[in-house]
Amino acid sequence: IFVSKIKEDLPESIRDIIKLIVNKEGYIGFNRVTCTLACKSKDFKLVIHTDRASPKFTNGIRYHVIVKSNEENYLCDVDDLEGNGLIEHRMDAGTIWTLDSTKYHYAHNKSNTDGGVHLIIDFME
């Protein structure tokens, strides 16, 4: 994954996605929103991890807006670092995902031909 941190005004389409999430979830008390564009290469696999160490994740909520995907693009829940209790969630383009990133998880694009693009939106206190 590579990350872009361009400090410009968000395009109206991204603002609309943020408004959709806020209207659906009713967030009050989050005073900061960041957006990151993540590009997942073919055969990409993020190691099993948690995001417990960062206040960004323990005091906030992260959404993945799936912009580009394929049938082999997954977000995976696991019980531990060995990968026990694996549950794979296929991340289809046009869907929005959130997860408790303080629990064990990883991402895996099993395709050997197609990558993926996620718009990651973080709501923080």
Coordinates of C-alpha atoms in Angstrom, one line a residue:
I1 CA 0.0 0.0 0.0
F2 CA 1.2 3.5 -0.6
V3 CA -0.3 6.5 1.0
S4 CA -1.0 10.0 -0.4
K5 CA -1.4 12.9 2.0
I6 CA -2.3 15.8 -0.2
K7 CA -3.6 18.8 1.8
E8 CA -6.2 20.2 -0.5
D9 CA -9.9 20.7 -0.3
L10 CA -11.8 17.4 -0.9
P11 CA -13.7 16.9 -4.1
E12 CA -17.5 17.2 -3.7
S13 CA -17.9 13.4 -4.4
I14 CA -15.8 12.5 -1.4
R15 CA -17.6 15.1 0.7
D16 CA -20.8 13.4 -0.3
I17 CA -19.5 10.0 0.9
I18 CA -18.5 11.5 4.2
K19 CA -22.0 13.1 4.6
L20 CA -23.6 9.8 3.7
I21 CA -21.6 8.1 6.5
V22 CA -22.3 10.8 9.0
N23 CA -26.0 10.8 8.2
K24 CA -26.3 7.0 8.5
E25 CA -24.2 6.7 11.6
G26 CA -25.1 9.9 13.4
Y27 CA -21.6 10.8 14.5
I28 CA -21.3 13.5 17.1
G29 CA -18.1 14.2 18.9
F30 CA -15.7 13.5 16.1
N31 CA -14.0 16.7 15.1
R32 CA -11.4 15.5 12.6
V33 CA -11.7 13.5 9.4
T34 CA -8.8 12.3 7.3
C35 CA -8.8 10.6 3.9
T36 CA -6.2 8.3 2.5
L37 CA -6.1 6.7 -0.9
A38 CA -4.6 3.1 -0.7
C39 CA -3.7 1.2 -3.8
K40 CA -3.4 -2.6 -3.3
S41 CA -1.2 -4.4 -5.8
K42 CA -1.9 -7.8 -7.3
D43 CA -0.9 -10.5 -4.8
F44 CA -1.0 -8.0 -2.0
K45 CA -1.1 -9.3 1.6
L46 CA -1.0 -7.2 4.7
V47 CA 0.3 -9.1 7.7
I48 CA -2.0 -10.0 10.6
H49 CA -2.0 -7.1 13.1
T50 CA -4.1 -4.8 15.3
D51 CA -4.1 -1.0 15.4
R52 CA -4.2 -0.9 19.2
A53 CA -1.1 1.3 19.6
S54 CA -2.4 4.3 17.8
P55 CA -4.9 6.7 19.3
K56 CA -6.0 7.4 15.8
F57 CA -7.6 4.0 15.7
T58 CA -8.5 3.5 19.4
N59 CA -10.4 6.8 19.6
G60 CA -11.9 6.8 16.1
I61 CA -13.7 4.9 13.4
R62 CA -12.2 3.9 10.1
Y63 CA -14.1 3.3 6.9
H64 CA -12.9 1.7 3.6
V65 CA -14.7 2.9 0.5
I66 CA -13.9 0.3 -2.1
V67 CA -13.3 2.2 -5.4
K68 CA -11.7 -0.6 -7.5
S69 CA -11.7 -4.3 -6.6
N70 CA -11.8 -7.8 -8.0
E71 CA -13.4 -11.1 -6.9
E72 CA -10.3 -12.1 -4.9
N73 CA -10.0 -8.9 -2.7
Y74 CA -10.6 -9.7 1.0
L75 CA -10.6 -8.2 4.4
C76 CA -10.0 -11.0 6.9
D77 CA -10.9 -11.3 10.6
V78 CA -8.8 -13.7 12.7
D79 CA -8.7 -14.6 16.4
D80 CA -4.9 -14.5 16.8
L81 CA -1.5 -13.9 15.1
E82 CA -1.5 -17.5 13.8
G83 CA -4.7 -16.8 11.8
N84 CA -7.1 -19.1 13.7
G85 CA -10.8 -18.4 13.3
L86 CA -10.3 -16.9 9.8
I87 CA -13.4 -15.2 8.3
E88 CA -12.9 -13.6 4.8
H89 CA -15.1 -10.7 3.7
R90 CA -15.0 -10.0 0.0
M91 CA -14.6 -6.3 -0.6
D92 CA -16.6 -5.4 -3.7
A93 CA -16.3 -2.1 -5.6
G94 CA -18.9 0.4 -4.5
T95 CA -19.2 -0.9 -1.0
I96 CA -18.3 0.8 2.3
W97 CA -16.6 -1.2 5.1
T98 CA -15.8 -0.5 8.7
L99 CA -14.1 -2.7 11.3
D100 CA -12.8 -2.7 14.8
S101 CA -9.2 -2.3 14.0
T102 CA -8.1 -3.0 17.6
K103 CA -8.9 -6.7 16.9
Y104 CA -6.7 -8.9 14.7
H105 CA -7.2 -8.5 11.0
Y106 CA -5.4 -8.4 7.7
A107 CA -6.1 -7.6 4.0
H108 CA -5.4 -10.0 1.1
N109 CA -5.8 -9.5 -2.6
K110 CA -5.4 -13.0 -4.0
S111 CA -5.6 -11.9 -7.6
N112 CA -2.4 -12.3 -9.6
T113 CA -3.6 -9.9 -12.3
D114 CA -5.7 -7.1 -10.7
G115 CA -5.1 -4.6 -8.0
G116 CA -7.5 -2.6 -6.0
V117 CA -8.1 1.0 -4.7
H118 CA -9.6 2.0 -1.3
L119 CA -10.5 5.4 -0.1
I120 CA -9.9 5.2 3.7
I121 CA -11.8 7.7 5.8
D122 CA -10.9 8.1 9.5
F123 CA -13.2 9.9 11.9
M124 CA -11.4 10.9 15.1
E125 CA -12.1 12.7 18.3

